[in-house]
PDB file of C-alpha atoms and ligand atoms in Angstrom:
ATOM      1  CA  UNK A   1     -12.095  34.086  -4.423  1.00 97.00           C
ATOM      2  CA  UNK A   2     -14.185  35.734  -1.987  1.00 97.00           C
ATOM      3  CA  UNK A   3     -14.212  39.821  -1.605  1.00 96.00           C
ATOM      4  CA  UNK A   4     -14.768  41.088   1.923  1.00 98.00           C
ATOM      5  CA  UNK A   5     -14.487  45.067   2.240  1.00 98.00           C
ATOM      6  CA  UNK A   6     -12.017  45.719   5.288  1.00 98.00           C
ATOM      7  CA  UNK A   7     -13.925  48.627   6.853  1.00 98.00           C
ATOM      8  CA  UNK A   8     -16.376  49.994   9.595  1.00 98.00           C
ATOM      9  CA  UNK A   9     -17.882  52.390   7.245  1.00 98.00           C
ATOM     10  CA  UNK A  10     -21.296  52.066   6.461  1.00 98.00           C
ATOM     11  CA  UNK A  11     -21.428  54.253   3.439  1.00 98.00           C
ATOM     12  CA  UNK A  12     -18.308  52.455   1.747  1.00 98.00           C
ATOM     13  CA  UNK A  13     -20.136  49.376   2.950  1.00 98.00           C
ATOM     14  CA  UNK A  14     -23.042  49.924   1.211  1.00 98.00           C
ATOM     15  CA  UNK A  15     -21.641  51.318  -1.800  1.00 97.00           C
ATOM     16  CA  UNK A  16     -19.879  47.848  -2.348  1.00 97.00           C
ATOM     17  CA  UNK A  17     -22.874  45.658  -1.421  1.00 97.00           C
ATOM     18  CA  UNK A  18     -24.634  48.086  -3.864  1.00 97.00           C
ATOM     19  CA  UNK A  19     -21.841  46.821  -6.460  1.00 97.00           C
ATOM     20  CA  UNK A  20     -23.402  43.167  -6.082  1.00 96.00           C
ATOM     21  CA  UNK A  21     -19.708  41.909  -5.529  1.00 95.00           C
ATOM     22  CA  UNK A  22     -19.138  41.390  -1.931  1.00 97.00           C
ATOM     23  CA  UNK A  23     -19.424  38.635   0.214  1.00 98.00           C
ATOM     24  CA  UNK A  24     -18.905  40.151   3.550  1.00 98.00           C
ATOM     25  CA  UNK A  25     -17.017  42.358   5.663  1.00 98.00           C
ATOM     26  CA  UNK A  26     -13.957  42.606   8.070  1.00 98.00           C
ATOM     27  CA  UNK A  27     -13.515  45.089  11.308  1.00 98.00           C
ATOM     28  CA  UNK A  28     -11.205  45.539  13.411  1.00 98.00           C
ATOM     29  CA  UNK A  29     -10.572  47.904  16.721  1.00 97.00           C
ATOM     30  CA  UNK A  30      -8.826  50.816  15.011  1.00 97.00           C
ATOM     31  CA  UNK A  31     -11.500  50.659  12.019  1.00 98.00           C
ATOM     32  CA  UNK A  32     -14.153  50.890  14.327  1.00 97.00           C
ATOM     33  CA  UNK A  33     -12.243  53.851  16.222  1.00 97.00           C
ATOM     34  CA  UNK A  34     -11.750  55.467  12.790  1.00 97.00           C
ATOM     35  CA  UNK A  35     -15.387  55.949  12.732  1.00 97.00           C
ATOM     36  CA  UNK A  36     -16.151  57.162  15.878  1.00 97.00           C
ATOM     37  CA  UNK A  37     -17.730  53.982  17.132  1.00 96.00           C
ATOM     38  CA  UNK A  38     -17.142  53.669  21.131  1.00 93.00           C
ATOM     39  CA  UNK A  39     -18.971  52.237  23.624  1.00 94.00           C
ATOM     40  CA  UNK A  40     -20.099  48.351  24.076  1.00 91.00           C
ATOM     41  CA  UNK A  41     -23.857  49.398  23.353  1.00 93.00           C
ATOM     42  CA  UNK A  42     -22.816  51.348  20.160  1.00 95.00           C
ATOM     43  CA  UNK A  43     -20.100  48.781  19.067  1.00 96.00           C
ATOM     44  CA  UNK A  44     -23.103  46.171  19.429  1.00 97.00           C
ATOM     45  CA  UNK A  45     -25.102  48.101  17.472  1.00 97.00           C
ATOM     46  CA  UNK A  46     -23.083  48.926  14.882  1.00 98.00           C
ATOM     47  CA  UNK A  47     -21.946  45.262  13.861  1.00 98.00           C
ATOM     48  CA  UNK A  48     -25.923  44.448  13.675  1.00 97.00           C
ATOM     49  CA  UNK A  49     -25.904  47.388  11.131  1.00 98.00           C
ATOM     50  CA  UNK A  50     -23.094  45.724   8.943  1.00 98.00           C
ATOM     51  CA  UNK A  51     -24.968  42.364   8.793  1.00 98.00           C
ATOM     52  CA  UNK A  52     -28.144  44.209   8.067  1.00 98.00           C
ATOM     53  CA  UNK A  53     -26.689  45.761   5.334  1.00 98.00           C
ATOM     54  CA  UNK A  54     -24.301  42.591   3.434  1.00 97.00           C
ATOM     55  CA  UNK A  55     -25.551  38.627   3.523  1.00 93.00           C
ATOM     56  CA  UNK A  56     -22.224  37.186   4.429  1.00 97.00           C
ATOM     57  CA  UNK A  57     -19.798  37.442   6.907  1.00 98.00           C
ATOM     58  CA  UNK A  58     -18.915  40.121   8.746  1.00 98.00           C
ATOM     59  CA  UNK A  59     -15.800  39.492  11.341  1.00 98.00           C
ATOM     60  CA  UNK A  60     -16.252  41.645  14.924  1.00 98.00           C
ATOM     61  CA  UNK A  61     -13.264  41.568  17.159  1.00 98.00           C
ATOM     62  CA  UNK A  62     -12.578  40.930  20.740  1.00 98.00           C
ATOM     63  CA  UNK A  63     -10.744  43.362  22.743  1.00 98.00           C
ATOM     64  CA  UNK A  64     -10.304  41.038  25.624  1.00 98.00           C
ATOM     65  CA  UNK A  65      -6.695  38.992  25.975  1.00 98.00           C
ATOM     66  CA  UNK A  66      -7.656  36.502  29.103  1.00 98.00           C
ATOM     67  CA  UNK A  67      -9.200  33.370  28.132  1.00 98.00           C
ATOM     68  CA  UNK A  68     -12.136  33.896  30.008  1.00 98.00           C
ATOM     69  CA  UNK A  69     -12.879  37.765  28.693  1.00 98.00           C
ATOM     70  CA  UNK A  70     -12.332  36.628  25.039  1.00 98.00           C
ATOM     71  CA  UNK A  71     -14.302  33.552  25.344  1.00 98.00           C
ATOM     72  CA  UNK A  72     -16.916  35.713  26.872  1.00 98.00           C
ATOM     73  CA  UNK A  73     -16.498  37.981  24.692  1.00 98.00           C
ATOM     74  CA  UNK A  74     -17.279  35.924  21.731  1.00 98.00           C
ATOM     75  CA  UNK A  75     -19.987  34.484  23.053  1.00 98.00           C
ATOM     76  CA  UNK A  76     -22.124  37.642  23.093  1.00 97.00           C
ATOM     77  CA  UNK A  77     -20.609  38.386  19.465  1.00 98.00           C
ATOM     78  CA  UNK A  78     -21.951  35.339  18.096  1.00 98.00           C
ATOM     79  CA  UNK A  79     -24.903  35.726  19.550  1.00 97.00           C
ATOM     80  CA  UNK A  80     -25.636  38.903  18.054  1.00 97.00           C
ATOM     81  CA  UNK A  81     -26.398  37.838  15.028  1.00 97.00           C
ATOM     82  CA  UNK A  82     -25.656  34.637  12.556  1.00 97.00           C
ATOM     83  CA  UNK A  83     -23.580  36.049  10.389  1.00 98.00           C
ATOM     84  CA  UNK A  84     -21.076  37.289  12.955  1.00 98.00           C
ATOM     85  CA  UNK A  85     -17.476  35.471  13.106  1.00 98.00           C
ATOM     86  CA  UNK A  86     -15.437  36.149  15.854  1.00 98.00           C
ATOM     87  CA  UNK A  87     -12.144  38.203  15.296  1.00 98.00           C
ATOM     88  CA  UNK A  88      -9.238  36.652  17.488  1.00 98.00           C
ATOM     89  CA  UNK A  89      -5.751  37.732  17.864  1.00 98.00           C
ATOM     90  CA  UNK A  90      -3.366  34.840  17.309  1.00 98.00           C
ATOM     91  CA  UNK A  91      -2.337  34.803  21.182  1.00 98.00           C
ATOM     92  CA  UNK A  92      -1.596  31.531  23.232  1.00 98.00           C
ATOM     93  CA  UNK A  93      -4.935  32.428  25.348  1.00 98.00           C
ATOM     94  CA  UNK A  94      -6.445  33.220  21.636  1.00 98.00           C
ATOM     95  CA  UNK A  95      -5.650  29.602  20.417  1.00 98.00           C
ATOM     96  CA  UNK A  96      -7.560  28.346  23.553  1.00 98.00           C
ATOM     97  CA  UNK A  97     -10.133  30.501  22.852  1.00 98.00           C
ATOM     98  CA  UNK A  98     -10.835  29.548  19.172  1.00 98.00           C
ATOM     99  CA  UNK A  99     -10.574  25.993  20.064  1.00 98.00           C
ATOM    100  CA  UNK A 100     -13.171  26.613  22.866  1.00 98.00           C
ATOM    101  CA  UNK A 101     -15.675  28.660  20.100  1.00 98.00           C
ATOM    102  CA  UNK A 102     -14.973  26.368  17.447  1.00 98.00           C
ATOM    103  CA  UNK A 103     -16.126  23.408  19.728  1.00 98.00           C
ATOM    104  CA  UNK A 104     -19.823  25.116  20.277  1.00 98.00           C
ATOM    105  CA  UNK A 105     -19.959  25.769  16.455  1.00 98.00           C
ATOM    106  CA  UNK A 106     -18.840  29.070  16.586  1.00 98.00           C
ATOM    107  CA  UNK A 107     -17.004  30.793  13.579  1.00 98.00           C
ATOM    108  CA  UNK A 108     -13.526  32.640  13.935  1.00 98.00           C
ATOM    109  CA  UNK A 109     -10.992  34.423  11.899  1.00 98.00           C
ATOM    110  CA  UNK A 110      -7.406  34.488  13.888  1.00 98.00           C
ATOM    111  CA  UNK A 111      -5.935  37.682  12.961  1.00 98.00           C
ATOM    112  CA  UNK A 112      -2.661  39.274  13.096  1.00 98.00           C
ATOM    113  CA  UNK A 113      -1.015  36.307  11.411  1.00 98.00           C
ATOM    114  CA  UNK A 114       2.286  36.971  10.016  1.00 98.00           C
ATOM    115  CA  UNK A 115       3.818  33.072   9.723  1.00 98.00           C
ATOM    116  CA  UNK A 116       3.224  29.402   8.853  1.00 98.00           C
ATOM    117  CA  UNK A 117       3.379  28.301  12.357  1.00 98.00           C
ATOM    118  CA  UNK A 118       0.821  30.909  13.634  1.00 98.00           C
ATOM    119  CA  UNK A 119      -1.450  30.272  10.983  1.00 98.00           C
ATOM    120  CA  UNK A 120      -0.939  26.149  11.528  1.00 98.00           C
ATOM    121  CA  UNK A 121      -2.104  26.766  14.985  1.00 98.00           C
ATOM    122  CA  UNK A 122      -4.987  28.466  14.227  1.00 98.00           C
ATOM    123  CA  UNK A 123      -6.319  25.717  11.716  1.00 98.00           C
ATOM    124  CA  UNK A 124      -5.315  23.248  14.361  1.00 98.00           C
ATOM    125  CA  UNK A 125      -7.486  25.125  16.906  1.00 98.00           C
ATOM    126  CA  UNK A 126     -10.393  24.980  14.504  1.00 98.00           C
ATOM    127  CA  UNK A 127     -10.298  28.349  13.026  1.00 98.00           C
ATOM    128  CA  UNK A 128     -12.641  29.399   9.886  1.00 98.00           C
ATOM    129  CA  UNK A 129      -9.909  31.858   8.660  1.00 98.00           C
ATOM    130  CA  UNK A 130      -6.445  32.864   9.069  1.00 98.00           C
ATOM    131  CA  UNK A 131      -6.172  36.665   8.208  1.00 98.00           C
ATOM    132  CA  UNK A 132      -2.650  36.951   7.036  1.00 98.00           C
ATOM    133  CA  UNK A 133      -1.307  40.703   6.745  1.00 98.00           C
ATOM    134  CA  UNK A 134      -0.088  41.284   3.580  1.00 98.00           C
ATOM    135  CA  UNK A 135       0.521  44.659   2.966  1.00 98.00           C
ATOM    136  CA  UNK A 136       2.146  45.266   7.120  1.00 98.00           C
ATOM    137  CA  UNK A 137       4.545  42.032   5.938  1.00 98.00           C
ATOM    138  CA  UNK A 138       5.345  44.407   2.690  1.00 98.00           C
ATOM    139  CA  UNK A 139       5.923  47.628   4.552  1.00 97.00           C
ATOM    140  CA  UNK A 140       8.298  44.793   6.630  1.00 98.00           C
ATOM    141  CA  UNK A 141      10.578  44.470   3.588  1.00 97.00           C
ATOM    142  CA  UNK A 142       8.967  40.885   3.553  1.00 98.00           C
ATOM    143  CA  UNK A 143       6.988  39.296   1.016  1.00 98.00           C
ATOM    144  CA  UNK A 144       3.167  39.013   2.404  1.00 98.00           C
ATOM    145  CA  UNK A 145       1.949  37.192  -0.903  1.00 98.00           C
ATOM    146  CA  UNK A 146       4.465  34.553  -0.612  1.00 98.00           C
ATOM    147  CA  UNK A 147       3.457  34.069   3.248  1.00 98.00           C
ATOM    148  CA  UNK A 148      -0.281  33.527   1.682  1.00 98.00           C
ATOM    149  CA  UNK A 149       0.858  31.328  -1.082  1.00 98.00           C
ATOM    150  CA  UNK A 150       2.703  29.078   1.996  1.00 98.00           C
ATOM    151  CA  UNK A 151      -0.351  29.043   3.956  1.00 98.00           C
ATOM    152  CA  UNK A 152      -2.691  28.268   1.042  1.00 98.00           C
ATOM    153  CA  UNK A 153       0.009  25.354   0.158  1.00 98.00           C
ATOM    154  CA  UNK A 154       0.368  23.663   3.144  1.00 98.00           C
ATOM    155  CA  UNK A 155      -3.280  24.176   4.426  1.00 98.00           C
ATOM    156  CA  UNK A 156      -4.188  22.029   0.650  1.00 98.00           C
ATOM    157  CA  UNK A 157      -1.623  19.324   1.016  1.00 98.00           C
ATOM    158  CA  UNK A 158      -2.863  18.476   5.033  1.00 97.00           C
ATOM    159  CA  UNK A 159      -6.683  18.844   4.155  1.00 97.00           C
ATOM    160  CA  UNK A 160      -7.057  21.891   6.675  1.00 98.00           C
ATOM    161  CA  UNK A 161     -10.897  23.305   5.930  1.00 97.00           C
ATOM    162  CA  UNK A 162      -9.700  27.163   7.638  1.00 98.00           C
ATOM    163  CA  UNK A 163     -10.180  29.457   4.722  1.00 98.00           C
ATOM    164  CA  UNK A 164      -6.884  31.761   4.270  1.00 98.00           C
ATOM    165  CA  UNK A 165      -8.304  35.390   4.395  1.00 98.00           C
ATOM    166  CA  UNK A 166      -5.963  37.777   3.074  1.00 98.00           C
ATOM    167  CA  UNK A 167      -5.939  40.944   4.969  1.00 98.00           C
ATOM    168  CA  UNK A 168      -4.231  44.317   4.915  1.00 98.00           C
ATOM    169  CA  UNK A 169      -4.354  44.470   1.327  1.00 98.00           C
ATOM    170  CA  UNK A 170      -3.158  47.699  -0.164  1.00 96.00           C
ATOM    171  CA  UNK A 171      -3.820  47.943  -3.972  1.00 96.00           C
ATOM    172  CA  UNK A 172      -5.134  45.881  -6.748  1.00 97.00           C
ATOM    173  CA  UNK A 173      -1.711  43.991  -7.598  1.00 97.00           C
ATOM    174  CA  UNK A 174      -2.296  42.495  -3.976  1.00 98.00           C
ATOM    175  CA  UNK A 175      -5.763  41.434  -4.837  1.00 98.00           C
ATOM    176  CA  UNK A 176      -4.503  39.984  -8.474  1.00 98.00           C
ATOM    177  CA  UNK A 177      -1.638  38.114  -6.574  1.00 98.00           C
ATOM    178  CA  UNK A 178      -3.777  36.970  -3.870  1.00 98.00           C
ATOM    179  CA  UNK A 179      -5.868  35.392  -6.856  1.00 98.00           C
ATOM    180  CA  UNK A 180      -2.734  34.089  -8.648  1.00 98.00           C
ATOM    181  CA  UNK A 181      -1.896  32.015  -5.404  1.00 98.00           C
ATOM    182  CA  UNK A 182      -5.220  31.073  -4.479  1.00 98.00           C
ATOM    183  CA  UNK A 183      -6.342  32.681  -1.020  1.00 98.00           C
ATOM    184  CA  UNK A 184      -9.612  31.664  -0.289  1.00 98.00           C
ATOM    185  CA  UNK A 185     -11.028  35.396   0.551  1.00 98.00           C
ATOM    186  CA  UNK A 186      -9.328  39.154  -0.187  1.00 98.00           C
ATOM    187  CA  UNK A 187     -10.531  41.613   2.563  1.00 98.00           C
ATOM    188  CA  UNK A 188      -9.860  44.881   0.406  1.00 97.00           C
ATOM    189  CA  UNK A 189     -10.625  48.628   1.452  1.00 97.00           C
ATOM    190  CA  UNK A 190     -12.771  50.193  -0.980  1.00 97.00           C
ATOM    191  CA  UNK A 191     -10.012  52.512  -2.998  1.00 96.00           C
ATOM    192  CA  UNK A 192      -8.549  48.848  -3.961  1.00 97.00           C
ATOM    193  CA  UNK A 193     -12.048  47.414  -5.064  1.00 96.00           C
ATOM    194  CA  UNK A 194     -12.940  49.868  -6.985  1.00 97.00           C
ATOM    195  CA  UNK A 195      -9.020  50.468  -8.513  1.00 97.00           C
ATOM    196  CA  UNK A 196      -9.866  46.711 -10.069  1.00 97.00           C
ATOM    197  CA  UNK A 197     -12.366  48.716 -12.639  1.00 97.00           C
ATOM    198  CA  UNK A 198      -9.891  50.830 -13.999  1.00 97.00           C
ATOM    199  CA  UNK A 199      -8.175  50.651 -17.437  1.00 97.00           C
ATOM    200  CA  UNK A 200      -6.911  53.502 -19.638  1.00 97.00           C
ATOM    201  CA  UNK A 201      -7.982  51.349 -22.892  1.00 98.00           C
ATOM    202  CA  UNK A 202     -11.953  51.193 -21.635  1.00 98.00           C
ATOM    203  CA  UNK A 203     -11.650  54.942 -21.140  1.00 98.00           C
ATOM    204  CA  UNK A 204     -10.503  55.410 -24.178  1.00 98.00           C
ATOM    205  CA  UNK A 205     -12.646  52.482 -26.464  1.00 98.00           C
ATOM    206  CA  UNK A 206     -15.894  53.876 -24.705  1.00 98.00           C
ATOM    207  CA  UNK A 207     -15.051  57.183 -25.822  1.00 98.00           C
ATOM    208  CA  UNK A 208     -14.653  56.262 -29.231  1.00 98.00           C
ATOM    209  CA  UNK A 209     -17.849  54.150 -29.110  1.00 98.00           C
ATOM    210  CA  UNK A 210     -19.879  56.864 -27.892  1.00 97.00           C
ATOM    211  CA  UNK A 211     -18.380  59.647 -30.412  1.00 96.00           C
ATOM    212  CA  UNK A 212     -19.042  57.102 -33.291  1.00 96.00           C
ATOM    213  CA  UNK A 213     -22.499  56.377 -32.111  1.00 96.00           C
ATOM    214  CA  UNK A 214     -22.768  59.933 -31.867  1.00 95.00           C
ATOM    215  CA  UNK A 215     -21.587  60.915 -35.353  1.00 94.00           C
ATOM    216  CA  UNK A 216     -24.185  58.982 -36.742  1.00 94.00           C
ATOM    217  CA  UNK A 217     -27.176  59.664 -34.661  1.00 94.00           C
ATOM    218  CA  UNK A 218     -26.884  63.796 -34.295  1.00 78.00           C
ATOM    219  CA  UNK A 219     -26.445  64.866 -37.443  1.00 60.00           C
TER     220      UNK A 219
HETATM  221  C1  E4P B   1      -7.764  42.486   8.819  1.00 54.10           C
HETATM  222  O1  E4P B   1      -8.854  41.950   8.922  1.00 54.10           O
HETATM  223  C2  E4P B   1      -7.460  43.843   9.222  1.00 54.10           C
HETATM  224  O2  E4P B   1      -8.671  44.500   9.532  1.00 54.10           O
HETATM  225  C3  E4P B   1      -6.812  44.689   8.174  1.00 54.10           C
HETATM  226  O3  E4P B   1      -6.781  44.059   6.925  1.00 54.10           O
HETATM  227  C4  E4P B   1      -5.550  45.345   8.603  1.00 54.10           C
HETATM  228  O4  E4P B   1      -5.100  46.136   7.537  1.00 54.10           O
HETATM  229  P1  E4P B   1      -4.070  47.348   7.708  1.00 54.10           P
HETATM  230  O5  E4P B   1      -2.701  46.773   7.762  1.00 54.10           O
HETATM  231  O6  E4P B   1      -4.283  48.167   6.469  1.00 54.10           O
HETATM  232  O7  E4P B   1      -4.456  48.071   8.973  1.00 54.10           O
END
C-alpha cells in the first residue's frame, strides 16, 4: 500500500519525505487555505514546491465546477509539472471532465467519493484514483472502511486499473484497516503516520536495552 501525506504543509511534507516512506502527496482547497496559500500565482507555485520536494504524486485540485473551467483548469495543472494529478470532485460535469483528461493522458483522482456508484463512474470515466472519505463516512455513523473494502472488491472482480485512494483518514486503526482490505494508497495526515511508530513495549524493551548496555559499560 502506498502512503501519501494529506497536507499543504511543507514542513510536515518534508519531515515525511525525510522519513523515506512516502510516495506522494494529496491537497485539497481547505488544506491549501489552512496554510495561507491564496492567489493563482502562489497556488501555482506552491504545488511546484510539493513535487520539488517528494518523487511521486502529488494531487492539486480544481476549483472550477463548469466543464469548460475544470477542463481548463486541469490542463494548466498538468502542465505544471509531471508529477501533478488532477483533483476532481465527483460532479456530473466532473465525470466529463476526467473522461476528457484521461483521454489526453492526463492523471486524476475523483474526490469526495462516498459510494459504489460514484466511485464506478469515476473508473468508468478513466480515473487514476477514487479518494473515498473514510473518516467524514465515520463521523456519518457509516462505516468508511467497508465503503473501501466494496470499492477495492468490485474494482478487482471487473479488472478496473483506478487505484482506490483512501482519504480522510483519521488515526492509525484507519490506516491498518485500509491495509487489511487492500486500498491501493492511504493519504494520512502526519499525526497518523507517525502514530504507526508507537508501541508502549519498544519504549519500554529499548529502555531496558540501553540500561543493561549501560550497566556493563559505565562501571
Ligand atoms: C482527500 O484527498 C482529502 O484531502 C482529505 O483526505 C479530506 O480529509 P478530511 O475529511 O480530514 O478533511
Amino acid at each position: 500500500m502506498k502512503f501519501f501525506i494529506d497536507t499543504a504543509n511543507l514542513e510536515q511534507i518534508k519531515e515525511a519525505q525525510a522519513m523515506g516512506i512516502l510516495d506522494g502527496v494529496t491537497t485539497n482547497p481547505s488544506l491549501m487555505a489552512k496554510e495561507g496559500i491564496s492567489g493563482d500565482e502562489n497556488v501555482l507555485n506552491h504545488y511546484k514546491a510539493i513535487c520539488e520536494i517528494v518523487d511521486g504524486d502529488v494531487s492539486a485540485e480544481v476549483i472550477a465546477t463548469d466543464y469548460e473551467g475544470m477542463i481548463k483548469e486541469g490542463e494548466m495543472l498538468a502542465a505544471l509539472h509531471p508529477q501533478i494529478v488532477v483533483k476532481v470532485p465527483i460532479t456530473e460535469n466532473g465525470i466529463k471532465a476526467i473522461k476528457y483528461l484521461s483521454g489526453k493522458n492526463i492523471r486524476t483522482n475523483c474526490t469526495l467519493i462516498f459510494s459504489t456508484g460514484q466511485a464506478l463512474l469515476a473508473a468508468k470515466a478513466g480515473a487514476t484514483y477514487v479518494s473515498p472519505f473514510i473518516g467524514r463516512l465515520d463521523d456519518n455513523s457509516t462505516d468508511g472502511i467497508k465503503l473501501i473494502e466494496q470499492i477495492v472488491d468490485f474494482f478487482n472482480y471487473y479488472g478496473y486499473e483506478t487505484q482506490v485512494l483512501a482519504a480522510s483518514i483519521r488515526n492509525t486503526m484507519h490506516i491498518i484497516r485500509c491495509l487489511e482490505v487492500g486500498a491501493d494508497v492511504a493519504t494520512c495526515p502526519l499525526s497518523a503516520i507517525k502514530g504507526l511508530l508507537n508501541h508502549p513495549l519498544t519504549d519500554i524493551g529499548l529502555a531496558q536495552f540501553l540500561a543493561d548496555h549501560k550497566r556493563v559499560n559505565n562501571k
